Short mmCIF file of C-alpha atoms and ligand atoms in Angstrom, two decimals:
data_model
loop_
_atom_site.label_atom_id
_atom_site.label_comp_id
_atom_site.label_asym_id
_atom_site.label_seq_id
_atom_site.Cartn_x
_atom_site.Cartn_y
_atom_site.Cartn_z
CA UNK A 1 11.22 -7.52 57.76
CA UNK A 2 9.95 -4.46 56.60
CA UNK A 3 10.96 -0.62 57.36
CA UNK A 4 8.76 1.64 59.02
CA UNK A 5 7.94 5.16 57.98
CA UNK A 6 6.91 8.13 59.26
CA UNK A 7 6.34 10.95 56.68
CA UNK A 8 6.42 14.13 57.82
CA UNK A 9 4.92 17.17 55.53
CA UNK A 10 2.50 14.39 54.50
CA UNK A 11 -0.15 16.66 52.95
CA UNK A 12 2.24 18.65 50.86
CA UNK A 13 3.41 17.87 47.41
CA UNK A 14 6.10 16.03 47.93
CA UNK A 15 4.86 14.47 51.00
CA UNK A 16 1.67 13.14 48.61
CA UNK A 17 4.44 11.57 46.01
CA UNK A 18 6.28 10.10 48.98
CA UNK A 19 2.99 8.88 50.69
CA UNK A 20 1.95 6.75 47.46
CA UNK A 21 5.17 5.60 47.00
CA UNK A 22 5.55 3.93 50.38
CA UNK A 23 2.06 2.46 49.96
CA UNK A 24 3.22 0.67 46.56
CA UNK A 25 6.26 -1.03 48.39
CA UNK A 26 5.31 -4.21 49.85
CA UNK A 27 8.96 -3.67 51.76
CA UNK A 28 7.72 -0.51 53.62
CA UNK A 29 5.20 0.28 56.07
CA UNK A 30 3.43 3.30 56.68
CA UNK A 31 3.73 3.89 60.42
CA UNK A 32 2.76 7.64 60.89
CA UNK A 33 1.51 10.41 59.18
CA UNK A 34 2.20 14.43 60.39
CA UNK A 35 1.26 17.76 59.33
CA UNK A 36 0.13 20.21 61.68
CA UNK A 37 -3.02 21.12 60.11
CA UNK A 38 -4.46 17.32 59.38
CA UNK A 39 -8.00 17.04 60.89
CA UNK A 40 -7.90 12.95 60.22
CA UNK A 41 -7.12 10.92 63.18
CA UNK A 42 -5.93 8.10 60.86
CA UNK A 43 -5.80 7.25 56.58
CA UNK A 44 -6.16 3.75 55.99
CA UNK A 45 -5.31 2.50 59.29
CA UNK A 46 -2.26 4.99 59.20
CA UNK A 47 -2.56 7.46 62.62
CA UNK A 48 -2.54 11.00 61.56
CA UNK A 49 -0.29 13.10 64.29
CA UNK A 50 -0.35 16.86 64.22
CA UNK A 51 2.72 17.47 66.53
CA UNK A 52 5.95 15.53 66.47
CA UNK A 53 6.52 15.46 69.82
CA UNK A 54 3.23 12.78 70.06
CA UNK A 55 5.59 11.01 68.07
CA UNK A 56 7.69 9.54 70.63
CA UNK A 57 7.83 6.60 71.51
CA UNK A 58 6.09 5.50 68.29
CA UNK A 59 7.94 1.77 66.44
CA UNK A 60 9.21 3.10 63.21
CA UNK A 61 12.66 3.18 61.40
CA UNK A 62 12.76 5.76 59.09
CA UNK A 63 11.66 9.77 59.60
CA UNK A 64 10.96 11.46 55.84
CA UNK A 65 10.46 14.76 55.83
CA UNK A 66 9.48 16.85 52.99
CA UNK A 67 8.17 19.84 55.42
CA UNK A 68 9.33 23.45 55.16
CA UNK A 69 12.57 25.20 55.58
CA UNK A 70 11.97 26.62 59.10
CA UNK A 71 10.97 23.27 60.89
CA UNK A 72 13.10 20.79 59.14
CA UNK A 73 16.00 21.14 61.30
CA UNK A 74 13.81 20.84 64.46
CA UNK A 75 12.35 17.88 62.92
CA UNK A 76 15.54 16.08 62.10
CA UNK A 77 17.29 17.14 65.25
CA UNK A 78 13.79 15.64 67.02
CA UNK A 79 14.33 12.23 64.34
CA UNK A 80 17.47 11.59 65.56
CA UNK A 81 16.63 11.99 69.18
CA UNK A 82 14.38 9.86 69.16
CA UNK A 83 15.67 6.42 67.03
CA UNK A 84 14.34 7.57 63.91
CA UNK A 85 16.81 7.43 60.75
CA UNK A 86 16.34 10.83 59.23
CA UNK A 87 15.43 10.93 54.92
CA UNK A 88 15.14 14.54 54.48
CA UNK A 89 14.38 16.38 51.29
CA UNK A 90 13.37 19.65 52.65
CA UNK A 91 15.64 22.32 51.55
CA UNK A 92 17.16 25.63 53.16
CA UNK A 93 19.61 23.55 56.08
CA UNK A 94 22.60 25.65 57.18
CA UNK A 95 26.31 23.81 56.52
CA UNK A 96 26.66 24.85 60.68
CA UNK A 97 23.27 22.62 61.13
CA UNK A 98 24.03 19.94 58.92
CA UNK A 99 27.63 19.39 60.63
CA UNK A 100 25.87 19.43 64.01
CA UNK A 101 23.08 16.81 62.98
CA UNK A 102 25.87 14.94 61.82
CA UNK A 103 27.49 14.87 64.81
CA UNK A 104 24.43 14.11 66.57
CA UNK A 105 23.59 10.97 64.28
CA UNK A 106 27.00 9.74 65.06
CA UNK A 107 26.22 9.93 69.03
CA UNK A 108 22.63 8.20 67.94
CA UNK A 109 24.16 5.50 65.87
CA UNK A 110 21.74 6.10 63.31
CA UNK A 111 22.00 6.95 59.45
CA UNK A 112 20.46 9.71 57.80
CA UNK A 113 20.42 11.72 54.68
CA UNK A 114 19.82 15.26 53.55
CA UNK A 115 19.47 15.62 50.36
CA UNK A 116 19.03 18.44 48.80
CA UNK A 117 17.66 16.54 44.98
CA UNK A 118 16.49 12.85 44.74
CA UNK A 119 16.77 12.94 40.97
CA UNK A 120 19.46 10.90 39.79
CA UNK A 121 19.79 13.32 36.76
CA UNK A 122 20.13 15.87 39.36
CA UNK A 123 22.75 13.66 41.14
CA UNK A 124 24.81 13.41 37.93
CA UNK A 125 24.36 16.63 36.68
CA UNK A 126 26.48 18.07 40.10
CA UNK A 127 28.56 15.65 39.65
CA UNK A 128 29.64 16.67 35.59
CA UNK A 129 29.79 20.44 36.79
CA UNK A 130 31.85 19.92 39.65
CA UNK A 131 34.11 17.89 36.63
CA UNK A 132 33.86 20.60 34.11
CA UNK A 133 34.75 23.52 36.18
CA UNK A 134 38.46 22.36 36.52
CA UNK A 135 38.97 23.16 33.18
CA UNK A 136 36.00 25.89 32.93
CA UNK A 137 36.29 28.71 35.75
CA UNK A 138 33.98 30.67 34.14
CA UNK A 139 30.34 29.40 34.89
CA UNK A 140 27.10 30.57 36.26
CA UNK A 141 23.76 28.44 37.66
CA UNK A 142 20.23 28.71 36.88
CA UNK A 143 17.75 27.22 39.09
CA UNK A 144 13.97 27.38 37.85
CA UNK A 145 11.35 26.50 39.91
CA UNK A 146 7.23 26.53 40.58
CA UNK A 147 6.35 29.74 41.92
CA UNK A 148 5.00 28.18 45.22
CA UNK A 149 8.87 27.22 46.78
CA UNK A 150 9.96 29.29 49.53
CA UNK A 151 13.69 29.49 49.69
CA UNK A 152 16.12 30.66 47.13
CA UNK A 153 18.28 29.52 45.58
CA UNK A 154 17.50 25.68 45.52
CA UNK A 155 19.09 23.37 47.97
CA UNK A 156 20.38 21.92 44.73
CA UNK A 157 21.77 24.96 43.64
CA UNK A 158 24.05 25.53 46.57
CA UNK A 159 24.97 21.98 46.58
CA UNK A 160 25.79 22.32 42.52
CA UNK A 161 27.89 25.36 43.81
CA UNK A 162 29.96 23.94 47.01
CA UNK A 163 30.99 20.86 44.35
CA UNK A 164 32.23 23.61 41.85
CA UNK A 165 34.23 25.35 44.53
CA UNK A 166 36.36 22.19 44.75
CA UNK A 167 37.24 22.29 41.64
CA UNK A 168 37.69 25.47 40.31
CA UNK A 169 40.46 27.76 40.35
CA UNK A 170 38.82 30.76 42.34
CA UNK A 171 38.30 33.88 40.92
CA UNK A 172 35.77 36.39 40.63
CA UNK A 173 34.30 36.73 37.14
CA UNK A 174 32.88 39.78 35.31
CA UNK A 175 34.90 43.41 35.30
CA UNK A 176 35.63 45.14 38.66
CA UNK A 177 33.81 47.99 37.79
CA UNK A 178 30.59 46.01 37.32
CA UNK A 179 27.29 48.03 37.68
CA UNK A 180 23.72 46.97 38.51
CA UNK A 181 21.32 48.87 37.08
CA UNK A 182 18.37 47.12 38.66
CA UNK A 183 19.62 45.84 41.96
CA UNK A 184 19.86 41.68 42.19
CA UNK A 185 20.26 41.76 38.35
CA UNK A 186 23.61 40.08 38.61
CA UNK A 187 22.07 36.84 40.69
CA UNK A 188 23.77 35.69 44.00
CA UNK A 189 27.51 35.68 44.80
CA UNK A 190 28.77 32.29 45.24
CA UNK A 191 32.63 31.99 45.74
CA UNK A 192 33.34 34.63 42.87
CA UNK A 193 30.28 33.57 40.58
CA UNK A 194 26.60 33.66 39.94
CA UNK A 195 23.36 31.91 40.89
CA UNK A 196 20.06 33.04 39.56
CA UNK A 197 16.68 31.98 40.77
CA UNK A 198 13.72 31.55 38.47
CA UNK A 199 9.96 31.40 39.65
CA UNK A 200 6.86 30.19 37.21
CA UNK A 201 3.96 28.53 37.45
CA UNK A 202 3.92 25.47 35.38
CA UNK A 203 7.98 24.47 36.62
CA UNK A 204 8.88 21.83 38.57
CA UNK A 205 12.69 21.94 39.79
CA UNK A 206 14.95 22.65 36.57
CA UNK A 207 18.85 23.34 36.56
CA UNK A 208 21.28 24.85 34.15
CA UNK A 209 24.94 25.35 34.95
CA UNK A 210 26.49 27.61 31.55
CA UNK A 211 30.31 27.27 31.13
CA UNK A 212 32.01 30.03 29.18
CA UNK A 213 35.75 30.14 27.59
CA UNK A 214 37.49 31.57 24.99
CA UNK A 215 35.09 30.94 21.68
CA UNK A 216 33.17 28.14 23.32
CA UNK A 217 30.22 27.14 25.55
CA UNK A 218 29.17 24.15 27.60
CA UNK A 219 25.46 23.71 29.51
CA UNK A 220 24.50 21.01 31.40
CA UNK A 221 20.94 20.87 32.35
CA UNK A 222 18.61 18.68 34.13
CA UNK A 223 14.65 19.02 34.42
CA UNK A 224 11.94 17.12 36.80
CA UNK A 225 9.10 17.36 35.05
CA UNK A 226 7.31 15.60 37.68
CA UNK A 227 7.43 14.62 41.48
CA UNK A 228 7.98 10.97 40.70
CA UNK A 229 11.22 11.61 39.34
CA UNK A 230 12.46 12.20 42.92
CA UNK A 231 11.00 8.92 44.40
CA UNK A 232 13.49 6.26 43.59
CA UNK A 233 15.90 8.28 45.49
CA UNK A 234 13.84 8.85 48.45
CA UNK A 235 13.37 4.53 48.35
CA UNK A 236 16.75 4.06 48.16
CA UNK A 237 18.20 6.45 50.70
CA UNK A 238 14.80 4.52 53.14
CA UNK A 239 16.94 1.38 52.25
CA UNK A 240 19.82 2.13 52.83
CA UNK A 241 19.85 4.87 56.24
CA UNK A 242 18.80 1.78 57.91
CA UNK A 243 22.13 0.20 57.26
CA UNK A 244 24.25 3.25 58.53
CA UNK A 245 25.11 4.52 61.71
CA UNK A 246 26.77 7.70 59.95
CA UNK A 247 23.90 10.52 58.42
CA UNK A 248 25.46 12.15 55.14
CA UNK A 249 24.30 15.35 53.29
CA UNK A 250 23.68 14.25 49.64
CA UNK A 251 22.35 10.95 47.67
CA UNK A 252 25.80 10.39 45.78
CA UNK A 253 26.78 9.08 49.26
CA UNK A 254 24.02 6.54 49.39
CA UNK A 255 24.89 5.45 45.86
P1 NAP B 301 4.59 21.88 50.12
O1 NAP B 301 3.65 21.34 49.08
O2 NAP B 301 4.39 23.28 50.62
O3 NAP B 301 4.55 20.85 51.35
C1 NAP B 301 5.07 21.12 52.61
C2 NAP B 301 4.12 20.48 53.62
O4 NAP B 301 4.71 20.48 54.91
C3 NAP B 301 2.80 21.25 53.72
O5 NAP B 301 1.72 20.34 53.59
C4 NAP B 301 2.87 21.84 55.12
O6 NAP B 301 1.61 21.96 55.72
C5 NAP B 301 3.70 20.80 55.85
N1 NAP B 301 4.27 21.28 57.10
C6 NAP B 301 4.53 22.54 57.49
N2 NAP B 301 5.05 22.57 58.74
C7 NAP B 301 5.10 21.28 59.15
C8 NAP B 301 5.51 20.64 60.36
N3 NAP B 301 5.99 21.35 61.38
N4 NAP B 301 5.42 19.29 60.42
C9 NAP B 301 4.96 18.57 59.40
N5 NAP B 301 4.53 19.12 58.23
C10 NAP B 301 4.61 20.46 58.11
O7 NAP B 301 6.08 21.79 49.60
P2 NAP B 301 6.76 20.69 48.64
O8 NAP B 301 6.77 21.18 47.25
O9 NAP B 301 6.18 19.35 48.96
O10 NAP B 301 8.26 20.76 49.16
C11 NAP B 301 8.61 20.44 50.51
C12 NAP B 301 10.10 20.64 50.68
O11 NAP B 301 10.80 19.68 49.86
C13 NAP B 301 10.62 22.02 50.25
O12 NAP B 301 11.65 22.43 51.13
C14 NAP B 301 11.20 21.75 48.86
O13 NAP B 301 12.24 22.65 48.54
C15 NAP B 301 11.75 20.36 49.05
N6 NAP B 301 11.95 19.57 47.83
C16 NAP B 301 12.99 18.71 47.82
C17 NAP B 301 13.23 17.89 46.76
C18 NAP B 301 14.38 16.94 46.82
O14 NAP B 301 14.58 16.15 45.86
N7 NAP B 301 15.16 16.93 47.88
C19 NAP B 301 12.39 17.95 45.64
C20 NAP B 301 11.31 18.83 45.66
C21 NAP B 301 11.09 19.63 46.77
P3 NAP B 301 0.74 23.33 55.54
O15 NAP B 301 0.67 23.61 54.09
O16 NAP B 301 -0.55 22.93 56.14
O17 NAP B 301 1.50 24.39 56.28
#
């Protein structure tokens, strides 16, 4: 039997990546396409939809959504009212929102995942800083990024930083008397430590986390150089929401 989709943000980037990679899997079907600006009325048999709510009622299994931050939450909320398992990779979700989607899969009896990063060098790389900050407090994130991206920091940032603030023994680094000379210099405040956000052209989603001590250094890093590196994620967390009756807010919980 196989799963159907509904991709959601089809048009965009990540949507495109996620569109050919359902097409390739003889497992998956395409059942609808939406992005509010589509003038097609169907791609290869596919129906085009430019509002969810013409949505309803549709046969499908699975909702991705690669959209923006300001109508992902609708759109998931919308998913899961309407017997579609939420895959969602777009970024900039509340924790408030994701507890309350959670509770509202668990009334559905559907899965669904948010993930913040499909890599699973993304995945790992959380998982190694959220290891090495029990023995390093000290630490600081960089997130780079194409210039196009519209929240900062990255969903994968904040994620990178709620796993080290499990670990770590809190504290707030730097002197008291800290000055900015040029405000935002410093990065974001997470928990006592830093998160900078870098935009260029030519990026695609890029992490460092730099560990400091006494005469030593450790940096972890992880780089997408391209969208594809995300899609063996996205086809395993299609897989497996399908399964679930629980949605859960990163892939390491789909692993
Ligand atoms: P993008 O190229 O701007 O694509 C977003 C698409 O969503 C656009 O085509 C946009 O259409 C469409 N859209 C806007 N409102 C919509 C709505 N209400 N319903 C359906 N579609 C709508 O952005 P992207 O680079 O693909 O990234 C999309 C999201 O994924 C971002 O939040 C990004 O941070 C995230 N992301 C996640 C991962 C991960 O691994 N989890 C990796 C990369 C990116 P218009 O342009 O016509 O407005």
């Amino acid at each position: 039997m196989t799963i159907r989709v509904i991709i959601a943000g089809f048009k965009g980037k990540m949507g495109q990546a996620a569109y050919q990679m359902v097409s390739e899997d003889a497992s998956l079907t395409l059942a609808g396409l939406l992005d509010p600006f589509a003038t097609e009325k169907e791609i290869d048999g596919v129906p085009v939809f430019n509002k969810k709510e013409d949505l309803i009622g549709l046969e499908a299994d699975v909702w991705v959504d690669f959209t923006m931050p300001k109508v992902a939450y609708e759109n998931t909320r919308f998913a899961l009212e309407n017997g579609f398992a939420p895959v969602v990779g777009t970024t900039g979700f509340t924790p408030e929102q994701i507890e309350e989607l959670t509770d509202l899969s668990v009334e559905a009896s559907l899965g669904g995942l948010i993930a913040p990063n499909f890599a699973i060098g993304a995945v790992l790389l959380m998982q190694f800083a959220a290891k090495a900050a029990q023995y390093f407090p000290d630490v600081e994130i960089i997130e780079l990024h194409h210039d196009k991206k519209k929240d900062a920091p990255s969903g994968t940032a904040i994620k990178t930083a709620e796993l080290i603030r499990e670990t770590r023994a809190s504290k707030h680094q730097g002197v008291a008397d800290e000055e900015e000379l040029l405000k935002g210099a410093r990065g974001a405040e997470f928990d006592g430590f830093r998160i900078h956000s870098v935009r260029l052209p030519g990026l695609v989603a890029h992490q460092e986390v730099l560990f400091g001590a006494e005469g030593e250094g450790l940096t972890l890093r992880h780089d997408s150089y391209d969208r594809v590196s995300f899609m063996g994620g996205v086809n395993h967390a299609i897989k497996e929401v399908v399964k679930r009756n629980q949605l859960v807010y990163g892939l390491e919980n789909l692993l």
